[in-house]
Coordinates of C-alpha atoms and ligand atoms in Angstrom, one line a residue:
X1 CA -10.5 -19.9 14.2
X2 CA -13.5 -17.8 13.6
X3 CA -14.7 -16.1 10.3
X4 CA -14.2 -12.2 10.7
X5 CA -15.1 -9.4 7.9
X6 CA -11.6 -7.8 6.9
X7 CA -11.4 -4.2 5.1
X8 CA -8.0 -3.8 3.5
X9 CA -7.4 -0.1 3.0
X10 CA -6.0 1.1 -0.1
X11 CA -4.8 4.8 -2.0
X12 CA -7.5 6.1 -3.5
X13 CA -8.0 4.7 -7.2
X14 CA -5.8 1.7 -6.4
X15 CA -9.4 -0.1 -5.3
X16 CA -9.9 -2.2 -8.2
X17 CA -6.4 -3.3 -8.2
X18 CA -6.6 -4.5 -4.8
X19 CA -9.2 -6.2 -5.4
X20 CA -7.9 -8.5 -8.1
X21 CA -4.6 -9.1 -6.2
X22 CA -6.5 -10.4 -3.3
X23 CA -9.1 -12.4 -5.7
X24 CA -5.6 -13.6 -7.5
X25 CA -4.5 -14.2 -3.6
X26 CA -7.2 -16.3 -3.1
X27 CA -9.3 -14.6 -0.3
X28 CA -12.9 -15.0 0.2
X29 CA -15.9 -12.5 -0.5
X30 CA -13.6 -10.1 -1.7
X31 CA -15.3 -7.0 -3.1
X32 CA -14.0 -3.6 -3.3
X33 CA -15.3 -0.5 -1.9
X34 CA -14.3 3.6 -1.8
X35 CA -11.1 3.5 0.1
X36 CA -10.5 -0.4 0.1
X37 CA -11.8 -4.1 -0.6
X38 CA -13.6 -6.3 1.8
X39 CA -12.3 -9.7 2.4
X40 CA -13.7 -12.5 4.8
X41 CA -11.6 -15.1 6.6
X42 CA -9.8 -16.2 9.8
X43 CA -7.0 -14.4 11.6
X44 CA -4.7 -16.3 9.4
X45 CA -6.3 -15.0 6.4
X46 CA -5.8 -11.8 7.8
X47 CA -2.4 -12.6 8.8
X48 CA -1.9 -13.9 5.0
X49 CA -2.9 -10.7 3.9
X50 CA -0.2 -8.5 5.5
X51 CA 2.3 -10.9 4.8
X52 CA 1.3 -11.1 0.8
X53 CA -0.5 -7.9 -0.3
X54 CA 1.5 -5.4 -2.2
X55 CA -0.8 -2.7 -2.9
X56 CA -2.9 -2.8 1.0
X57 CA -2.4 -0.2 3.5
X58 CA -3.4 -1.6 6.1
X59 CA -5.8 -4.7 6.7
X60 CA -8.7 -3.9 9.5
X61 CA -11.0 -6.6 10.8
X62 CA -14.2 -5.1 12.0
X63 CA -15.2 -5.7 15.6
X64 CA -18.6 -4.7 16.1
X65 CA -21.0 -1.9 13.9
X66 CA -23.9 -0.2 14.9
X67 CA -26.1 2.9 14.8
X68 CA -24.1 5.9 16.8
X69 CA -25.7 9.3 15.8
X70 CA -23.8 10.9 19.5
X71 CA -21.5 10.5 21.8
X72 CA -23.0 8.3 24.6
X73 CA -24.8 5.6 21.4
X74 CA -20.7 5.6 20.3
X75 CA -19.6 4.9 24.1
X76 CA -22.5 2.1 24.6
X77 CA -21.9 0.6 21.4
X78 CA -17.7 0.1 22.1
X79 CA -18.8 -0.8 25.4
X80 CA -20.4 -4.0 24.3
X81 CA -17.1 -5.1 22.9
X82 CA -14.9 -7.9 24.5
X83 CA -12.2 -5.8 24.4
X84 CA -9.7 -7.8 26.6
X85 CA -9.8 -10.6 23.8
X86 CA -7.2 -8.4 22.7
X87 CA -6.0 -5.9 25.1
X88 CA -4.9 -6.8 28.6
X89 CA -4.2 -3.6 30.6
X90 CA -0.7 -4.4 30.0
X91 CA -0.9 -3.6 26.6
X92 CA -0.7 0.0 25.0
X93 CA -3.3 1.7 22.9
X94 CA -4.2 4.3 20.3
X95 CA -7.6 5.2 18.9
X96 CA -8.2 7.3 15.6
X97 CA -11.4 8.4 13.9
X98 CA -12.5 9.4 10.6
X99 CA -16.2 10.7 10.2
X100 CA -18.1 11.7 7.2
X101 CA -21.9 12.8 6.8
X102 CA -22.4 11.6 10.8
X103 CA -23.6 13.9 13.1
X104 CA -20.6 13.2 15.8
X105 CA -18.0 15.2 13.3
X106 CA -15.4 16.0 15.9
X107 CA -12.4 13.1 15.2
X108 CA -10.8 13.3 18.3
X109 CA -13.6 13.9 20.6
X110 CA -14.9 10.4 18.7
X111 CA -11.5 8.5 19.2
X112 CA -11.8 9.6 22.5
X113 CA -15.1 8.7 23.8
X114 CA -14.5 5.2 22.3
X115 CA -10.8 4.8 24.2
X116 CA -12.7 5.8 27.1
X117 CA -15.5 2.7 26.3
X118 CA -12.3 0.9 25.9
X119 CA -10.0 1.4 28.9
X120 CA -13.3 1.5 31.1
X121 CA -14.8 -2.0 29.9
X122 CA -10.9 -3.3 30.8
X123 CA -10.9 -2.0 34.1
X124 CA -14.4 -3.0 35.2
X125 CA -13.2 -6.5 34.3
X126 CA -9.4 -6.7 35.2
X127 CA -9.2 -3.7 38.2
X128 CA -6.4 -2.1 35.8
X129 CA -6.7 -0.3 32.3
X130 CA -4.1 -0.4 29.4
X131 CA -2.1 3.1 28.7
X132 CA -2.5 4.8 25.6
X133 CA 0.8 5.4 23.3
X134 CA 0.0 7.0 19.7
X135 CA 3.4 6.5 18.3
X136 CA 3.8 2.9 19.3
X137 CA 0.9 1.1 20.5
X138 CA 0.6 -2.2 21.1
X139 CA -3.3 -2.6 19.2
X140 CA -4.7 0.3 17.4
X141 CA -8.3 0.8 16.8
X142 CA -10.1 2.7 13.8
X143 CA -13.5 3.9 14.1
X144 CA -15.4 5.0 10.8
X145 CA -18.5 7.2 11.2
X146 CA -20.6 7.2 8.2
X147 CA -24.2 8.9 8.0
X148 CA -24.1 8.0 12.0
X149 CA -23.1 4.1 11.0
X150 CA -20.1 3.3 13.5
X151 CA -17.9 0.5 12.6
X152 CA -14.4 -0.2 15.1
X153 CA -12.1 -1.9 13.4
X154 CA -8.5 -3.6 14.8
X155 CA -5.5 -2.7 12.6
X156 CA -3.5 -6.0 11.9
X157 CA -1.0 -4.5 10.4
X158 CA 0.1 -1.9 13.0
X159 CA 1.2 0.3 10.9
X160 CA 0.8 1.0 7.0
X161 CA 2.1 -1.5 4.4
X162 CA 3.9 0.2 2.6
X163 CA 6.9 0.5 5.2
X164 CA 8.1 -2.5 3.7
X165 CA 11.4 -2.4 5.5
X166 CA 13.6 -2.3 2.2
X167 CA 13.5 1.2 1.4
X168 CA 16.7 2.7 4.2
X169 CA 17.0 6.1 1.3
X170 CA 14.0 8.0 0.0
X171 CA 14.8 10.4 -2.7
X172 CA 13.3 13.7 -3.8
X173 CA 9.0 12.9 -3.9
X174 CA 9.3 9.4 -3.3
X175 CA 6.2 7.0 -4.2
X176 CA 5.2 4.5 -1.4
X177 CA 5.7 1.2 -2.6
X178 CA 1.7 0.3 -2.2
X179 CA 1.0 2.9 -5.4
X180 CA 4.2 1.6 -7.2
X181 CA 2.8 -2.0 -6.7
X182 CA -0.7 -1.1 -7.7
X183 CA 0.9 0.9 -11.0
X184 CA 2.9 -1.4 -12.1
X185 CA -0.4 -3.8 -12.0
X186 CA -2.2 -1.0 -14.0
X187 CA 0.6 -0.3 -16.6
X188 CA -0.1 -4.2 -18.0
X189 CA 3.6 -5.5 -17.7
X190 CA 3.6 -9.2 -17.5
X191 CA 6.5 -10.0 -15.1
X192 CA 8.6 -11.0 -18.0
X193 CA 9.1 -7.9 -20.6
X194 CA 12.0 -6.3 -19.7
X195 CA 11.5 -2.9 -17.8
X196 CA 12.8 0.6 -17.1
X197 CA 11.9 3.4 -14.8
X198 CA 14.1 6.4 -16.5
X199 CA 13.7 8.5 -13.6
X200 CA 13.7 6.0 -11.0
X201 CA 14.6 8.6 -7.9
X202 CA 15.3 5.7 -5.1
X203 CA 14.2 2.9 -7.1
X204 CA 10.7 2.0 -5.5
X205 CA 8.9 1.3 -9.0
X206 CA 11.7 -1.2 -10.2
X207 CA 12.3 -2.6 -6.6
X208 CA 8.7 -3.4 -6.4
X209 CA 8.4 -5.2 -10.0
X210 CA 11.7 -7.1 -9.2
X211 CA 10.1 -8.3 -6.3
X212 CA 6.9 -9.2 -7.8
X213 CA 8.4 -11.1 -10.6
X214 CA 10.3 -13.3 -8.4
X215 CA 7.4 -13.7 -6.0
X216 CA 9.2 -12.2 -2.8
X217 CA 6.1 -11.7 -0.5
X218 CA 6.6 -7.8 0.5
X219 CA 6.0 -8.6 4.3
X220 CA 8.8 -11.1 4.8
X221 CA 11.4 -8.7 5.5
X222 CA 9.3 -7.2 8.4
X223 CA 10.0 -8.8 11.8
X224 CA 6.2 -8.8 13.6
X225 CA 3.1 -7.6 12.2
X226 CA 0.9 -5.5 14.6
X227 CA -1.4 -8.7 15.9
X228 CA 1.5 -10.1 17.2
X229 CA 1.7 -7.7 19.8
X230 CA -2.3 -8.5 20.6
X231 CA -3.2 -10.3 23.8
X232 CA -4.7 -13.0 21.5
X233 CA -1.5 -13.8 19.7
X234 CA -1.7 -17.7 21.2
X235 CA 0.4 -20.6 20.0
X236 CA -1.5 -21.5 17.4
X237 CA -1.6 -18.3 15.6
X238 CA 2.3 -17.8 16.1
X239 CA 2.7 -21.6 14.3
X240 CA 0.3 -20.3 11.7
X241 CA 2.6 -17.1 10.8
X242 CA 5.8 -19.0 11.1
X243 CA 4.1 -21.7 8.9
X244 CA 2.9 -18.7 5.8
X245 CA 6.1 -17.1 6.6
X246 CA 8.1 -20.6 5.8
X247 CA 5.5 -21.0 2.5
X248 CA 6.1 -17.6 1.3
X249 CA 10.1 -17.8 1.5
X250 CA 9.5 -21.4 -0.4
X251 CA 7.6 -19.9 -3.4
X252 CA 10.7 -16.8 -4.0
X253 CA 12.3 -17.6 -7.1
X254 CA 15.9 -16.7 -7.2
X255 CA 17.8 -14.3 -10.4
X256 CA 17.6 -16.6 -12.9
X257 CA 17.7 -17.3 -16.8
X258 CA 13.4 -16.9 -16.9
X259 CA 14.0 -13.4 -14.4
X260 CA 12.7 -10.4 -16.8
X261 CA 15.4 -7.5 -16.9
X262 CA 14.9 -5.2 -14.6
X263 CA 16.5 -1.3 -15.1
X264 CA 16.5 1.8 -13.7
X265 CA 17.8 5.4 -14.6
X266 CA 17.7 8.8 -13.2
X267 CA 19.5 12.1 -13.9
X268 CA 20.7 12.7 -10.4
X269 CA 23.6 10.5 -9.4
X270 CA 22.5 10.7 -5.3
X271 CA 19.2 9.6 -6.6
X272 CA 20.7 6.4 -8.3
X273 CA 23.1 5.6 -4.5
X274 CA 19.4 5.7 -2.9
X275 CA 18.3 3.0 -5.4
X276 CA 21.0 1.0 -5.4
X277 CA 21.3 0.7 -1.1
X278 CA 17.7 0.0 -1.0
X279 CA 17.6 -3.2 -3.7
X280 CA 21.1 -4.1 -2.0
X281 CA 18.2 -4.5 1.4
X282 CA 16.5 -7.1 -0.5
X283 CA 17.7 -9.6 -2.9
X284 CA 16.7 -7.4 -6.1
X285 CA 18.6 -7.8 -9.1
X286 CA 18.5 -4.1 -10.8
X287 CA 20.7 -2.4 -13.1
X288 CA 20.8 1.0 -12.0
X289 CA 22.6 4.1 -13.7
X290 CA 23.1 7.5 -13.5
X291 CA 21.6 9.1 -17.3
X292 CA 19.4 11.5 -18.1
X293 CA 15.9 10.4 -19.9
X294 CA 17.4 11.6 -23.4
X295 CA 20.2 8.5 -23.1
X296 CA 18.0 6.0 -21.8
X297 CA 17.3 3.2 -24.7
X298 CA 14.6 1.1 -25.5
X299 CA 15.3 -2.3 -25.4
X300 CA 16.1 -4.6 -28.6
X301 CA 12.9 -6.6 -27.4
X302 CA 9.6 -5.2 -26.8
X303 CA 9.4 -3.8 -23.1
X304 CA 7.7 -1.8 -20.6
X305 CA 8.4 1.7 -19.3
X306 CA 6.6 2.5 -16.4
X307 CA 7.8 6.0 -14.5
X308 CA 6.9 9.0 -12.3
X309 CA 8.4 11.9 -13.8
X310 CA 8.4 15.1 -11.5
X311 CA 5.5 17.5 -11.4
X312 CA 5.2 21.3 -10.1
X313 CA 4.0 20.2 -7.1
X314 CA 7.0 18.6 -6.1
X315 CA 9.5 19.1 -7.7
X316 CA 10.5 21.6 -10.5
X317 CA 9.2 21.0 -14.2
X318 CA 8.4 23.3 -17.0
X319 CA 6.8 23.1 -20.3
X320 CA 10.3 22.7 -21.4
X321 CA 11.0 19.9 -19.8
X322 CA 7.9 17.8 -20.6
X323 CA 8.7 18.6 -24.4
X324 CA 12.0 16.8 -23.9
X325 CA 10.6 14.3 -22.0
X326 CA 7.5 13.0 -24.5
X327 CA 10.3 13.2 -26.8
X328 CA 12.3 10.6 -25.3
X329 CA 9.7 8.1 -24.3
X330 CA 7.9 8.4 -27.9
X331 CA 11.5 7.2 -29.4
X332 CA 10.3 3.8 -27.0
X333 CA 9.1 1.8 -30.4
X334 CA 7.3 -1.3 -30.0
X335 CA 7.6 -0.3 -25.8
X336 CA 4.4 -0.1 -23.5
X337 CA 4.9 3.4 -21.5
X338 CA 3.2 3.7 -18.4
X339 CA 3.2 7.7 -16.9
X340 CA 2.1 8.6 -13.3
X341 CA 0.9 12.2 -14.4
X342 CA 0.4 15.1 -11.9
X343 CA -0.3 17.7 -14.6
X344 CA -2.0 17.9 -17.8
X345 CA 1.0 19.4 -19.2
X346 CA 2.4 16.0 -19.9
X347 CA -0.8 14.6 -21.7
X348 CA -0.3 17.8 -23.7
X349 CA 3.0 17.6 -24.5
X350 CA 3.3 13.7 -25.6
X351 CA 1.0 14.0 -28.4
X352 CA -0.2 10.9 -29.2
X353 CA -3.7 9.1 -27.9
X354 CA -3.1 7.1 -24.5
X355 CA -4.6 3.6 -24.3
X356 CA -6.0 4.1 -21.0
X357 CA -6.0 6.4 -18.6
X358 CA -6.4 6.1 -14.7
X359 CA -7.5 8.4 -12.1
X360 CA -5.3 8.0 -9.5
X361 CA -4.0 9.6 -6.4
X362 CA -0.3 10.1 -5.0
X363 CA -1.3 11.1 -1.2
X364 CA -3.3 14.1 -2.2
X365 CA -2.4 14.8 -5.7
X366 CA -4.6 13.5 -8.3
X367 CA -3.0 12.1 -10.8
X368 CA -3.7 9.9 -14.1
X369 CA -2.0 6.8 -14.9
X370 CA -1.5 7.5 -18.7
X371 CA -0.5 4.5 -21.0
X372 CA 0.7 4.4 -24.2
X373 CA 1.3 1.8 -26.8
X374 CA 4.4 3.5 -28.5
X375 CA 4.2 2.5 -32.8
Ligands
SAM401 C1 9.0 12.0 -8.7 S1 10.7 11.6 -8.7 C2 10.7 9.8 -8.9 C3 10.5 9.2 -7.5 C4 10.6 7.7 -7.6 N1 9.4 7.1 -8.2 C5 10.8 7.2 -6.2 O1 9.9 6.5 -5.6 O2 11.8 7.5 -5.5 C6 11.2 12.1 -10.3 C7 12.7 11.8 -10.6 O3 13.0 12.2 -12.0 C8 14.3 12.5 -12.0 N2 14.6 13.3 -13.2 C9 14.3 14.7 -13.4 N3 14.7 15.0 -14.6 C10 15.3 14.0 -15.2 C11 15.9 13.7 -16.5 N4 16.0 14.7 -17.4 N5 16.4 12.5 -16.7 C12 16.3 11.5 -15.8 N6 15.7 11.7 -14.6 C13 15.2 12.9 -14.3 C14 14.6 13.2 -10.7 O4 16.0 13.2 -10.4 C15 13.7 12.4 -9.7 O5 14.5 11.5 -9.1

């Protein structure tokens, strides 16, 4: 199989984390970037990489780049592609664009002049072109315009990551599993200190560190990946997927007497029937309970709290309840308390120094990832 440049895309501040799961995974010439980490490898690799990332979005492998500064420079340059390496005109297709600093600024006029590069080179070579279906297409394309730099990329994935295929109940402001996996990564917790989420909504943050403890790759519960739609998808590639699929289900360890202890809580009883029916969906073992934050306990051994308490934005909080709340967590003695914060109000109201804090954002909400060592 030949080498091709992967971009794995990530939420905005989960870059560096990315990029030490994939080093940790293995991958070659990884090095991260604003939005995402480059990789290098085969199709497999790439393959790997939606099967075994937690905290990618989607993994892209670039197909050509070049100088576009207008339209017809944007049509040549798709032109030159061998598109039908991928698409026959039975397949389906959808284009999207993002542009920055380029002097093509128009996203849809760009995702359309290069669908049009696309469908024509198809035609001129197979007397049919492929359809287009935005909602379900068969290969997706991405085309990033940057200071007049076009690069096309092919979406592996298909769609984003963080559809893991668990989650069937979403609570209130649910967190996509992508920015649970890469805060749970940031909040320090070593896969073996016991954890809580005390306000767990529909469980994602606990879900995603059971799952990471006991090495359950978060693509195994999805049935096909994107590129296994693609004209390309030969025998050898479907072995090779079967083959990291049968690996990955090899290296899942089982509950057992080393599994960490795994807990969540949340004031809102619905809340804690979303949790529970989404770990039943994988083979999590989570004790979940209805409690409010004030009757959530630490645990007799040093552990980890890592939560997403609710902000303005989303849902209702006051200064009130932030009092209450910094109150509860700095009773966590000897704990590790990681906070996704949408508002300074909680910085303010828990007093004490954090260890770190981390700019991140939850869709487009900045936030901080605030960590305290509780004494
Ligand atoms: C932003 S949501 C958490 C979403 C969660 N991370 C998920 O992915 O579904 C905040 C949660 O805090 C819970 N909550 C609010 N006040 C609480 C309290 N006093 N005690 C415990 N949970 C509380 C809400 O019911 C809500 O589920």
């Amino acid at each position: 199989m030949d080498s091709m440049d992967f971009f794995a895309t990530a939420a905005k501040g989960t870059e560096p984390a990315l990029r030490d799961e994939l080093r940790e995974l293995k991958f070659r010439r990884v090095r991260a970037d604003r939005g995402g980490v480059h990789f290098s490898g085969t199709m497999r690799d790439g393959a790997r990489a939606c099967l075994e990332s937690r905290i990618a979005v989607r993994i892209l492998a670039r197909v050509v780049e070049g100088h576009a500064p207008d339209a017809e420079t944007l049509y040549e340059l798709a032109r030159t592609v061998d598109w039908g390496a991928w698409i026959s005109p039975k397949h389906t297709l959808a284009v999207s664009a993002v542009a920055r600093d380029s002097g093509l600024t128009h996203t849809q006029f760009i995702a359309q002049k290069t669908k049009d590069a696309i469908v024509d080179r198809i035609r001129d070579e197979r007397g049919a072109r492929p359809d287009v279906d935005l909602a379900d297409a068969d290969v997706r394309v991405f085309v990033h315009l940057s200071k007049d730099h076009a690069a096309l990329w092919l979406d592996l994935a298909g769609e984003s990551l963080h559809l893991r295929g668990y989650r069937t109940k979403i609570g209130e402001a649910p967190l996509k599993e992508t920015l649970a996996a890469a805060i749970l990564r940031y909040s320090g917790w070593d896969r073996r200190a016991p954890l809580l989420d005390p306000m767990c909504g529909a469980g994602t943050i606990a879900i995603e560190a059971w799952l990471w403890a006991h090495d359950v790759a978060p693509g195994l519960a999805r049935r096909r990946f994107g590129f296994e739609r693609w004209a390309s998808h030969d025998e050898a590639l479907v072995r090779a997927v079967a083959e990291l699929r049968e690996a990955a289900t090899a290296r899942v360890r089982p509950q057992g007497s080393e599994s960490p202890r795994v807990l969540g809580s949340d004031i809102d009883a619905k809340a804690i029937e979303a949790a529970r029916a989404n770990a039943r969906s994988t083979s999590a073992h989570i004790d979940f309970r209805t409690l409010p934050l004030s009757a959530a306990q630490p645990f007799s051994t040093p552990g980890f709290v890592v939560t997403n308490p609710p902000y303005d934005e989303r849902l209702a909080a006051d200064d009130e309840f932030y009092r209450d709340m910094a109150e509860a967590l700095r009773a966590f003695h000897g704990h590790e308390v990681a906070i996704l914060s949408g508002t300074p109000a909680i910085e303010q109201a828990m007093r004490v120094r954090w260890t770190t804090a981390k700019q991140l954002w939850n869709g487009n909400i900045e936030c901080r990832l605030l960590r305290y060592s509780i004494r």
